[in-house]
Amino acid sequence: MSGVLKQGIENDRPKINAKTAIAKKVDSLLAIMTLEEKVGQMNLYNGFWDSTGPAPKEGNAKTKYEHLQKGWVGAMLNVRGVASVRKIQKIAVEETRLGIPLLFGYDVIHGYKTISPIPLAEAASWDMAAIEKSARVAAIEASAAGINWTFAPMVDISRDARWGRVMEGAGEDPYYGSHVAVARVQGFQGTDLTLPNTIAACAKHFAAYGFVEAGRDYNTVSIGNETLYNTVLPPFKAAVDSDIKTVMNAFNDLNGVTATGDQFLQRDVLKNAWGFNGFVVSDWASVTEIIYWGQAKDKAEAAVLAANAGCDMDMEGHVYIEQLANMIKADKVKEALLDDAVRRILTVKYELGLFDNPYRYCNEQLEKEQIGSVEHHAAALDMAKKSIVLLKNETKLLPLKKKGQKIALIGQLAADKNSPLGNWRLAADDDTAISVLEGLQNHTNSNSLTYTKGVDVFMGKTNFVTEVTVNETDATGIKDAVKAAKNADVVIMVLGEHGYQSGEARSRTELDLPGLQQEMLEAVYKVNKNIVLVLNNGRPLALPWAEKHIPTIVEAWQLGTQTGNAVAQVLYGDYNPSGKLPVTFPRSVGQVPLYYNYKMTGRSTNNEGNVFWSHYIDEKNTPLFPFGHGLSYTTFKYDNLTIDKKSVSVDDSIKVSVTLTNTGNYDGSEVAQLYIRDVVGSLVRPVKELKGFELVHLKKGESKTVQFTLGKKELGFYNNKGEYLVEPGDFEIMVGGSSETVLKSRFVLD
Ligand code: GLC
């Protein structure tokens, strides 16, 4: 055995030994578990009473409590706080026959108590280190509150801005989404799961949830295998290759098979082909919903279908706990499959160190120290400012002058301390975001700053489970806005969506500014054209009027706790915006789904001057703002695009380099992007695909050579049988600061 190979195994030996040791413990425990105790491990209950209070005396909660005491619960969700977690863990560990500790899961999607930007905003930073740090902070705070499992990262690719959950992922591109997935998994799980500040992560929703028909949440999904393999699956595979501990299946069906009951997805692909060794958890009651989909006639059939398909844990479906033991006895589900599921679940608990110390995550001192710490707020601010995308700055209204300017700040969202927290901020207290108004006031008082709410947009209080009420009729606030804008040097208008207008169950049929905001924007524009439009939104918006008329547009998403400070730092130029769009912004909702890596079609242009080409008679095909777009206060130049060989064999790789220069007056960061086009393939290939990016910081006047490497991992694709092909032929290379790149070259793959 060669030295290197031997050395490699030596390095891995401790991990191999640890896994072997855990496997032995799991098997020993499994051997003494009753059938009901095994099924109990596959049962995940939502927190069912005010856990620090007395035990529940009746109803559903009483049943759950009794199951807990019998050892028939494997995990809980939505229980948080050391006192609550300790109380419930104590029952599982000290009052049941085997004392198997519980997992405590929670949706730590973009922060726990200190809220970071929504995931789509974080993805706009293209800063993997910052994204990993953001997940790390979330894990530190969540684990300090007793949580040892997060239902994140959501890695669903989506091309449909109507779908509310586009806010929760990393956008439309599988290559980029895979990188973000890895950063988030590493942030949550760290390098040692037995540490008390690392938690198990969960890649969701497996699979293709982002392709729900018409962008309507929970709807059906019909896509071809080529899209499944090349667009949907890569981020999940990246998460599995990063040793993610759990995967959550999806509410949707995939081509007629419910994802929760889909053996092809959960066993053939995930567990067998990819070797995933963690466990699969259902989405909320998605096992029960197999019945509503019409793929099982009752809970017994749903239990059989889901268990045989590889769904290891039933979240709040009450199906496994009620039916699975009987289905095993009826030989409809093999006990070997049950053992496999339980083995997977117990292994994660051992890997988290819960058997060594079930109260590992119950440290009241840590809870006091870590949650909301100064360091965490600093990390949230850093992430927030890096997530901001400068979409337009035509007349250089930005950066604002440090003094002597009369600034009129307008918009209900500008003073909102709740909406900027976004959607998945369950543990955050209401109104804990620093608003844009506060951020500007904190930043400087050297300019005169007036604030006017303008038109009412969102009425009343909203929360995670209620719809947002939008004022569609009362325009009285517009005149105040116009009056405030009249004599200002600069008007900053903060417009957009409420944080609860995107996220789960928040699909929209329009992508405009809700309510009367557009009317207010146009009214203000009539009296003052020096408008900086700051967008707060959880999805791409279609704002063609604004794009045409408003000189400066800043995409500020929902940036979390540090919103106002981040926006102020960018508007005043203390941070030079560096974000780039991870999603395409359409001109119209009618163009959706619209994405950069589209296919050419056989009629992409009207060469003959007739109508017979792929277009709309009432809209352009092009986006409003393309994938990868983002400006800076400085300018960057790309030149000297070179490749080290004009032809390359399939087993070789090609080096691409480009010189990037900061040609402007500010130091700044730029995301250099590399796209390829496989000009002719056995399947139709996209006109371009992102296959490399690098975030580069350059002082003004500074240049740097940016290098990319292309090999079979980047040049191949999956066919409809799931075979990975790297096919000889011509390839184009495109490099620049967005998907509408500037420099091109070609090579031949032999
Ligand atoms: C929700 C979501 C899922 C979440 C789970 C637990 O319905 O679909 O993403 O993790 O239920 O809250």
PDB file of C-alpha atoms in Angstrom, residues 113-340:
ATOM      1  CA  LYS A 113     -32.766  35.081  17.859  1.00  0.00           C
ATOM      2  CA  THR A 114     -30.255  37.293  16.036  1.00  0.00           C
ATOM      3  CA  ILE A 115     -31.805  37.199  12.587  1.00  0.00           C
ATOM      4  CA  SER A 116     -29.586  37.252   9.512  1.00  0.00           C
ATOM      5  CA  PRO A 117     -30.790  38.186   6.020  1.00  0.00           C
ATOM      6  CA  ILE A 118     -33.252  35.812   4.398  1.00  0.00           C
ATOM      7  CA  PRO A 119     -31.356  32.999   2.654  1.00  0.00           C
ATOM      8  CA  LEU A 120     -31.988  34.429  -0.824  1.00  0.00           C
ATOM      9  CA  ALA A 121     -30.389  37.672   0.344  1.00  0.00           C
ATOM     10  CA  GLU A 122     -27.408  35.856   1.820  1.00  0.00           C
ATOM     11  CA  ALA A 123     -27.032  34.077  -1.509  1.00  0.00           C
ATOM     12  CA  ALA A 124     -26.716  37.503  -3.141  1.00  0.00           C
ATOM     13  CA  SER A 125     -23.435  37.985  -1.260  1.00  0.00           C
ATOM     14  CA  TRP A 126     -21.625  35.195  -3.182  1.00  0.00           C
ATOM     15  CA  ASP A 127     -19.459  35.085  -0.041  1.00  0.00           C
ATOM     16  CA  MET A 128     -19.261  31.480   1.086  1.00  0.00           C
ATOM     17  CA  ALA A 129     -17.285  32.346   4.201  1.00  0.00           C
ATOM     18  CA  ALA A 130     -19.887  34.880   5.300  1.00  0.00           C
ATOM     19  CA  ILE A 131     -22.740  32.471   4.577  1.00  0.00           C
ATOM     20  CA  GLU A 132     -21.022  29.719   6.566  1.00  0.00           C
ATOM     21  CA  LYS A 133     -20.386  32.157   9.415  1.00  0.00           C
ATOM     22  CA  SER A 134     -24.047  33.161   9.391  1.00  0.00           C
ATOM     23  CA  ALA A 135     -25.117  29.530   9.747  1.00  0.00           C
ATOM     24  CA  ARG A 136     -22.491  29.041  12.449  1.00  0.00           C
ATOM     25  CA  VAL A 137     -23.895  31.933  14.482  1.00  0.00           C
ATOM     26  CA  ALA A 138     -27.398  30.534  14.042  1.00  0.00           C
ATOM     27  CA  ALA A 139     -26.194  27.145  15.290  1.00  0.00           C
ATOM     28  CA  ILE A 140     -24.449  28.677  18.299  1.00  0.00           C
ATOM     29  CA  GLU A 141     -27.597  30.538  19.352  1.00  0.00           C
ATOM     30  CA  ALA A 142     -29.988  27.685  18.628  1.00  0.00           C
ATOM     31  CA  SER A 143     -27.846  25.109  20.437  1.00  0.00           C
ATOM     32  CA  ALA A 144     -27.578  27.477  23.399  1.00  0.00           C
ATOM     33  CA  ALA A 145     -31.383  27.333  23.511  1.00  0.00           C
ATOM     34  CA  GLY A 146     -31.379  23.535  23.652  1.00  0.00           C
ATOM     35  CA  ILE A 147     -31.886  22.824  19.954  1.00  0.00           C
ATOM     36  CA  ASN A 148     -29.709  20.114  18.366  1.00  0.00           C
ATOM     37  CA  TRP A 149     -31.265  19.835  14.885  1.00  0.00           C
ATOM     38  CA  THR A 150     -32.255  22.479  12.382  1.00  0.00           C
ATOM     39  CA  PHE A 151     -34.586  22.028   9.425  1.00  0.00           C
ATOM     40  CA  ALA A 152     -32.150  23.849   7.159  1.00  0.00           C
ATOM     41  CA  PRO A 153     -30.623  24.512   4.658  1.00  0.00           C
ATOM     42  CA  MET A 154     -33.473  24.638   2.223  1.00  0.00           C
ATOM     43  CA  VAL A 155     -31.725  23.822  -1.053  1.00  0.00           C
ATOM     44  CA  ASP A 156     -34.655  23.869  -3.462  1.00  0.00           C
ATOM     45  CA  ILE A 157     -33.780  25.425  -6.798  1.00  0.00           C
ATOM     46  CA  SER A 158     -36.586  27.595  -8.108  1.00  0.00           C
ATOM     47  CA  ARG A 159     -37.128  29.624 -11.242  1.00  0.00           C
ATOM     48  CA  ASP A 160     -40.554  30.890 -10.252  1.00  0.00           C
ATOM     49  CA  ALA A 161     -40.765  34.148  -8.298  1.00  0.00           C
ATOM     50  CA  ARG A 162     -44.478  33.578  -7.697  1.00  0.00           C
ATOM     51  CA  TRP A 163     -43.523  30.818  -5.236  1.00  0.00           C
ATOM     52  CA  GLY A 164     -43.162  32.336  -1.773  1.00  0.00           C
ATOM     53  CA  ARG A 165     -40.400  29.991  -0.672  1.00  0.00           C
ATOM     54  CA  VAL A 166     -37.960  31.293  -3.243  1.00  0.00           C
ATOM     55  CA  MET A 167     -36.883  33.522  -0.312  1.00  0.00           C
ATOM     56  CA  GLU A 168     -35.676  30.458   1.562  1.00  0.00           C
ATOM     57  CA  GLY A 169     -33.176  29.073  -0.921  1.00  0.00           C
ATOM     58  CA  ALA A 170     -30.151  30.167  -2.924  1.00  0.00           C
ATOM     59  CA  GLY A 171     -31.903  31.019  -6.168  1.00  0.00           C
ATOM     60  CA  GLU A 172     -32.106  29.516  -9.642  1.00  0.00           C
ATOM     61  CA  ASP A 173     -28.726  27.995 -10.315  1.00  0.00           C
ATOM     62  CA  PRO A 174     -27.727  24.438  -9.292  1.00  0.00           C
ATOM     63  CA  TYR A 175     -23.955  25.043  -9.396  1.00  0.00           C
ATOM     64  CA  TYR A 176     -24.192  28.099  -7.174  1.00  0.00           C
ATOM     65  CA  GLY A 177     -26.925  26.526  -5.032  1.00  0.00           C
ATOM     66  CA  SER A 178     -24.602  23.576  -4.397  1.00  0.00           C
ATOM     67  CA  HIS A 179     -21.856  25.853  -3.096  1.00  0.00           C
ATOM     68  CA  VAL A 180     -24.253  27.676  -0.821  1.00  0.00           C
ATOM     69  CA  ALA A 181     -25.644  24.365   0.449  1.00  0.00           C
ATOM     70  CA  VAL A 182     -22.165  23.214   1.450  1.00  0.00           C
ATOM     71  CA  ALA A 183     -21.401  26.495   3.213  1.00  0.00           C
ATOM     72  CA  ARG A 184     -24.614  26.265   5.227  1.00  0.00           C
ATOM     73  CA  VAL A 185     -24.176  22.600   6.149  1.00  0.00           C
ATOM     74  CA  GLN A 186     -20.639  23.308   7.335  1.00  0.00           C
ATOM     75  CA  GLY A 187     -21.869  26.301   9.302  1.00  0.00           C
ATOM     76  CA  PHE A 188     -24.567  24.338  11.105  1.00  0.00           C
ATOM     77  CA  GLN A 189     -22.697  21.053  11.632  1.00  0.00           C
ATOM     78  CA  GLY A 190     -19.187  22.405  12.042  1.00  0.00           C
ATOM     79  CA  THR A 191     -16.351  19.892  12.038  1.00  0.00           C
ATOM     80  CA  ASP A 192     -17.372  18.036  15.205  1.00  0.00           C
ATOM     81  CA  LEU A 193     -21.004  17.243  15.863  1.00  0.00           C
ATOM     82  CA  THR A 194     -20.271  16.228  19.440  1.00  0.00           C
ATOM     83  CA  LEU A 195     -19.518  19.859  20.316  1.00  0.00           C
ATOM     84  CA  PRO A 196     -22.374  21.560  22.176  1.00  0.00           C
ATOM     85  CA  ASN A 197     -22.569  24.381  19.623  1.00  0.00           C
ATOM     86  CA  THR A 198     -22.916  22.257  16.514  1.00  0.00           C
ATOM     87  CA  ILE A 199     -26.259  20.913  15.367  1.00  0.00           C
ATOM     88  CA  ALA A 200     -27.508  18.403  12.802  1.00  0.00           C
ATOM     89  CA  ALA A 201     -28.584  20.025   9.549  1.00  0.00           C
ATOM     90  CA  CYS A 202     -31.358  19.008   7.166  1.00  0.00           C
ATOM     91  CA  ALA A 203     -31.349  19.424   3.383  1.00  0.00           C
ATOM     92  CA  LYS A 204     -34.875  20.133   2.208  1.00  0.00           C
ATOM     93  CA  HIS A 205     -37.270  19.589   0.473  1.00  0.00           C
ATOM     94  CA  PHE A 206     -36.458  16.412  -1.341  1.00  0.00           C
ATOM     95  CA  ALA A 207     -37.307  16.872  -4.116  1.00  0.00           C
ATOM     96  CA  ALA A 208     -38.293  19.452  -6.748  1.00  0.00           C
ATOM     97  CA  TYR A 209     -40.521  21.494  -4.410  1.00  0.00           C
ATOM     98  CA  GLY A 210     -39.279  24.651  -6.149  1.00  0.00           C
ATOM     99  CA  PHE A 211     -40.976  23.543  -9.371  1.00  0.00           C
ATOM    100  CA  VAL A 212     -44.558  23.560  -8.103  1.00  0.00           C
ATOM    101  CA  GLU A 213     -46.915  24.246 -10.954  1.00  0.00           C
ATOM    102  CA  ALA A 214     -47.834  27.934 -11.407  1.00  0.00           C
ATOM    103  CA  GLY A 215     -45.684  28.818  -8.420  1.00  0.00           C
ATOM    104  CA  ARG A 216     -48.515  27.836  -6.129  1.00  0.00           C
ATOM    105  CA  ASP A 217     -47.246  26.350  -2.892  1.00  0.00           C
ATOM    106  CA  TYR A 218     -47.918  22.647  -2.178  1.00  0.00           C
ATOM    107  CA  ASN A 219     -48.966  22.150  -5.814  1.00  0.00           C
ATOM    108  CA  THR A 220     -48.101  19.311  -8.191  1.00  0.00           C
ATOM    109  CA  VAL A 221     -44.696  18.995  -9.907  1.00  0.00           C
ATOM    110  CA  SER A 222     -44.114  17.561 -13.351  1.00  0.00           C
ATOM    111  CA  ILE A 223     -40.582  17.868 -14.677  1.00  0.00           C
ATOM    112  CA  GLY A 224     -38.398  15.763 -16.956  1.00  0.00           C
ATOM    113  CA  ASN A 225     -35.556  13.675 -15.578  1.00  0.00           C
ATOM    114  CA  GLU A 226     -33.039  15.930 -17.323  1.00  0.00           C
ATOM    115  CA  THR A 227     -34.250  18.861 -15.187  1.00  0.00           C
ATOM    116  CA  LEU A 228     -34.384  16.643 -12.100  1.00  0.00           C
ATOM    117  CA  TYR A 229     -30.800  15.422 -12.488  1.00  0.00           C
ATOM    118  CA  ASN A 230     -29.166  18.614 -13.753  1.00  0.00           C
ATOM    119  CA  THR A 231     -31.065  21.309 -11.854  1.00  0.00           C
ATOM    120  CA  VAL A 232     -32.925  19.890  -8.841  1.00  0.00           C
ATOM    121  CA  LEU A 233     -30.639  17.209  -7.404  1.00  0.00           C
ATOM    122  CA  PRO A 234     -27.118  18.745  -7.434  1.00  0.00           C
ATOM    123  CA  PRO A 235     -27.519  20.882  -4.261  1.00  0.00           C
ATOM    124  CA  PHE A 236     -28.888  17.845  -2.387  1.00  0.00           C
ATOM    125  CA  LYS A 237     -25.972  15.738  -3.591  1.00  0.00           C
ATOM    126  CA  ALA A 238     -23.567  18.473  -2.476  1.00  0.00           C
ATOM    127  CA  ALA A 239     -25.188  18.457   0.969  1.00  0.00           C
ATOM    128  CA  VAL A 240     -24.955  14.659   1.200  1.00  0.00           C
ATOM    129  CA  ASP A 241     -21.310  14.789   0.131  1.00  0.00           C
ATOM    130  CA  SER A 242     -20.814  17.296   2.972  1.00  0.00           C
ATOM    131  CA  ASP A 243     -22.048  14.633   5.384  1.00  0.00           C
ATOM    132  CA  ILE A 244     -25.370  16.252   6.184  1.00  0.00           C
ATOM    133  CA  LYS A 245     -27.173  14.238   8.838  1.00  0.00           C
ATOM    134  CA  THR A 246     -30.803  14.534   7.716  1.00  0.00           C
ATOM    135  CA  VAL A 247     -32.895  15.182   4.638  1.00  0.00           C
ATOM    136  CA  MET A 248     -36.507  16.310   4.642  1.00  0.00           C
ATOM    137  CA  ASN A 249     -38.800  15.131   1.902  1.00  0.00           C
ATOM    138  CA  ALA A 250     -41.322  17.383   0.186  1.00  0.00           C
ATOM    139  CA  PHE A 251     -45.056  18.106   0.167  1.00  0.00           C
ATOM    140  CA  ASN A 252     -45.310  17.849  -3.600  1.00  0.00           C
ATOM    141  CA  ASP A 253     -45.663  14.863  -5.847  1.00  0.00           C
ATOM    142  CA  LEU A 254     -42.987  14.358  -8.474  1.00  0.00           C
ATOM    143  CA  ASN A 255     -44.497  13.217 -11.760  1.00  0.00           C
ATOM    144  CA  GLY A 256     -47.406  11.589  -9.965  1.00  0.00           C
ATOM    145  CA  VAL A 257     -45.541  10.044  -7.013  1.00  0.00           C
ATOM    146  CA  THR A 258     -45.706  11.842  -3.670  1.00  0.00           C
ATOM    147  CA  ALA A 259     -42.158  12.716  -2.639  1.00  0.00           C
ATOM    148  CA  THR A 260     -42.806  11.274   0.837  1.00  0.00           C
ATOM    149  CA  GLY A 261     -43.845   7.991  -0.770  1.00  0.00           C
ATOM    150  CA  ASP A 262     -41.221   8.030  -3.481  1.00  0.00           C
ATOM    151  CA  GLN A 263     -38.865   5.059  -3.319  1.00  0.00           C
ATOM    152  CA  PHE A 264     -36.926   6.186  -6.380  1.00  0.00           C
ATOM    153  CA  LEU A 265     -35.985   9.461  -4.717  1.00  0.00           C
ATOM    154  CA  GLN A 266     -35.443   8.300  -1.142  1.00  0.00           C
ATOM    155  CA  ARG A 267     -33.923   4.866  -1.615  1.00  0.00           C
ATOM    156  CA  ASP A 268     -32.664   4.476  -5.177  1.00  0.00           C
ATOM    157  CA  VAL A 269     -31.101   7.913  -5.459  1.00  0.00           C
ATOM    158  CA  LEU A 270     -30.497   9.264  -1.931  1.00  0.00           C
ATOM    159  CA  LYS A 271     -29.653   6.171   0.088  1.00  0.00           C
ATOM    160  CA  ASN A 272     -28.376   3.722  -2.498  1.00  0.00           C
ATOM    161  CA  ALA A 273     -26.776   5.701  -5.324  1.00  0.00           C
ATOM    162  CA  TRP A 274     -25.505   8.549  -3.132  1.00  0.00           C
ATOM    163  CA  GLY A 275     -24.810   6.487  -0.004  1.00  0.00           C
ATOM    164  CA  PHE A 276     -26.655   8.890   2.313  1.00  0.00           C
ATOM    165  CA  ASN A 277     -26.270   7.453   5.813  1.00  0.00           C
ATOM    166  CA  GLY A 278     -28.401   9.897   7.797  1.00  0.00           C
ATOM    167  CA  PHE A 279     -32.167   9.765   8.054  1.00  0.00           C
ATOM    168  CA  VAL A 280     -35.096  11.133   6.076  1.00  0.00           C
ATOM    169  CA  VAL A 281     -37.752  13.071   7.950  1.00  0.00           C
ATOM    170  CA  SER A 282     -41.135  13.843   6.441  1.00  0.00           C
ATOM    171  CA  ASP A 283     -42.384  17.351   6.119  1.00  0.00           C
ATOM    172  CA  TRP A 284     -45.192  18.401   8.451  1.00  0.00           C
ATOM    173  CA  ALA A 285     -47.816  15.623   8.150  1.00  0.00           C
ATOM    174  CA  SER A 286     -46.681  14.848   4.600  1.00  0.00           C
ATOM    175  CA  VAL A 287     -47.088  11.140   5.400  1.00  0.00           C
ATOM    176  CA  THR A 288     -50.775  11.736   6.159  1.00  0.00           C
ATOM    177  CA  GLU A 289     -51.084  13.899   3.071  1.00  0.00           C
ATOM    178  CA  ILE A 290     -50.317  10.894   0.868  1.00  0.00           C
ATOM    179  CA  ILE A 291     -53.970  10.061   1.575  1.00  0.00           C
ATOM    180  CA  TYR A 292     -55.154  13.505   0.450  1.00  0.00           C
ATOM    181  CA  TRP A 293     -53.079  13.209  -2.703  1.00  0.00           C
ATOM    182  CA  GLY A 294     -54.967   9.988  -3.372  1.00  0.00           C
ATOM    183  CA  GLN A 295     -51.967   7.688  -3.328  1.00  0.00           C
ATOM    184  CA  ALA A 296     -53.085   5.814  -0.171  1.00  0.00           C
ATOM    185  CA  LYS A 297     -56.597   5.079   0.922  1.00  0.00           C
ATOM    186  CA  ASP A 298     -55.935   5.355   4.651  1.00  0.00           C
ATOM    187  CA  LYS A 299     -53.251   5.775   7.298  1.00  0.00           C
ATOM    188  CA  ALA A 300     -52.305   2.110   7.127  1.00  0.00           C
ATOM    189  CA  GLU A 301     -51.557   2.329   3.417  1.00  0.00           C
ATOM    190  CA  ALA A 302     -49.785   5.651   3.884  1.00  0.00           C
ATOM    191  CA  ALA A 303     -47.571   4.110   6.551  1.00  0.00           C
ATOM    192  CA  VAL A 304     -46.659   1.220   4.282  1.00  0.00           C
ATOM    193  CA  LEU A 305     -45.948   3.420   1.285  1.00  0.00           C
ATOM    194  CA  ALA A 306     -43.835   5.954   3.176  1.00  0.00           C
ATOM    195  CA  ALA A 307     -41.859   3.417   5.236  1.00  0.00           C
ATOM    196  CA  ASN A 308     -41.111   1.217   2.243  1.00  0.00           C
ATOM    197  CA  ALA A 309     -40.164   4.280   0.217  1.00  0.00           C
ATOM    198  CA  GLY A 310     -37.519   5.276   2.756  1.00  0.00           C
ATOM    199  CA  CYS A 311     -39.177   7.985   4.858  1.00  0.00           C
ATOM    200  CA  ASP A 312     -37.577   7.275   8.237  1.00  0.00           C
ATOM    201  CA  MET A 313     -39.429   9.705  10.501  1.00  0.00           C
ATOM    202  CA  ASP A 314     -43.024  10.963  10.532  1.00  0.00           C
ATOM    203  CA  MET A 315     -43.325  14.649  11.472  1.00  0.00           C
ATOM    204  CA  GLU A 316     -46.658  15.289  13.165  1.00  0.00           C
ATOM    205  CA  GLY A 317     -48.437  12.849  10.891  1.00  0.00           C
ATOM    206  CA  HIS A 318     -49.362  10.426  13.717  1.00  0.00           C
ATOM    207  CA  VAL A 319     -49.318   7.727  11.042  1.00  0.00           C
ATOM    208  CA  TYR A 320     -46.284   5.702  12.009  1.00  0.00           C
ATOM    209  CA  ILE A 321     -47.147   5.737  15.716  1.00  0.00           C
ATOM    210  CA  GLU A 322     -50.667   4.546  14.967  1.00  0.00           C
ATOM    211  CA  GLN A 323     -50.114   2.129  12.085  1.00  0.00           C
ATOM    212  CA  LEU A 324     -46.539   1.007  11.569  1.00  0.00           C
ATOM    213  CA  ALA A 325     -46.343  -1.699  14.236  1.00  0.00           C
ATOM    214  CA  ASN A 326     -49.460  -3.332  12.825  1.00  0.00           C
ATOM    215  CA  MET A 327     -48.075  -3.099   9.291  1.00  0.00           C
ATOM    216  CA  ILE A 328     -44.908  -4.837  10.426  1.00  0.00           C
ATOM    217  CA  LYS A 329     -46.972  -7.572  12.079  1.00  0.00           C
ATOM    218  CA  ALA A 330     -48.973  -7.864   8.863  1.00  0.00           C
ATOM    219  CA  ASP A 331     -45.653  -8.184   6.997  1.00  0.00           C
ATOM    220  CA  LYS A 332     -46.546  -5.196   4.803  1.00  0.00           C
ATOM    221  CA  VAL A 333     -43.316  -3.534   5.940  1.00  0.00           C
ATOM    222  CA  LYS A 334     -40.247  -5.654   6.646  1.00  0.00           C
ATOM    223  CA  GLU A 335     -38.822  -5.217  10.142  1.00  0.00           C
ATOM    224  CA  ALA A 336     -35.423  -4.969   8.480  1.00  0.00           C
ATOM    225  CA  LEU A 337     -36.558  -1.692   6.897  1.00  0.00           C
ATOM    226  CA  LEU A 338     -37.791  -0.502  10.271  1.00  0.00           C
ATOM    227  CA  ASP A 339     -34.429  -1.415  11.807  1.00  0.00           C
ATOM    228  CA  ASP A 340     -32.640   0.492   9.067  1.00  0.00           C
TER     229      ASP A 340
END
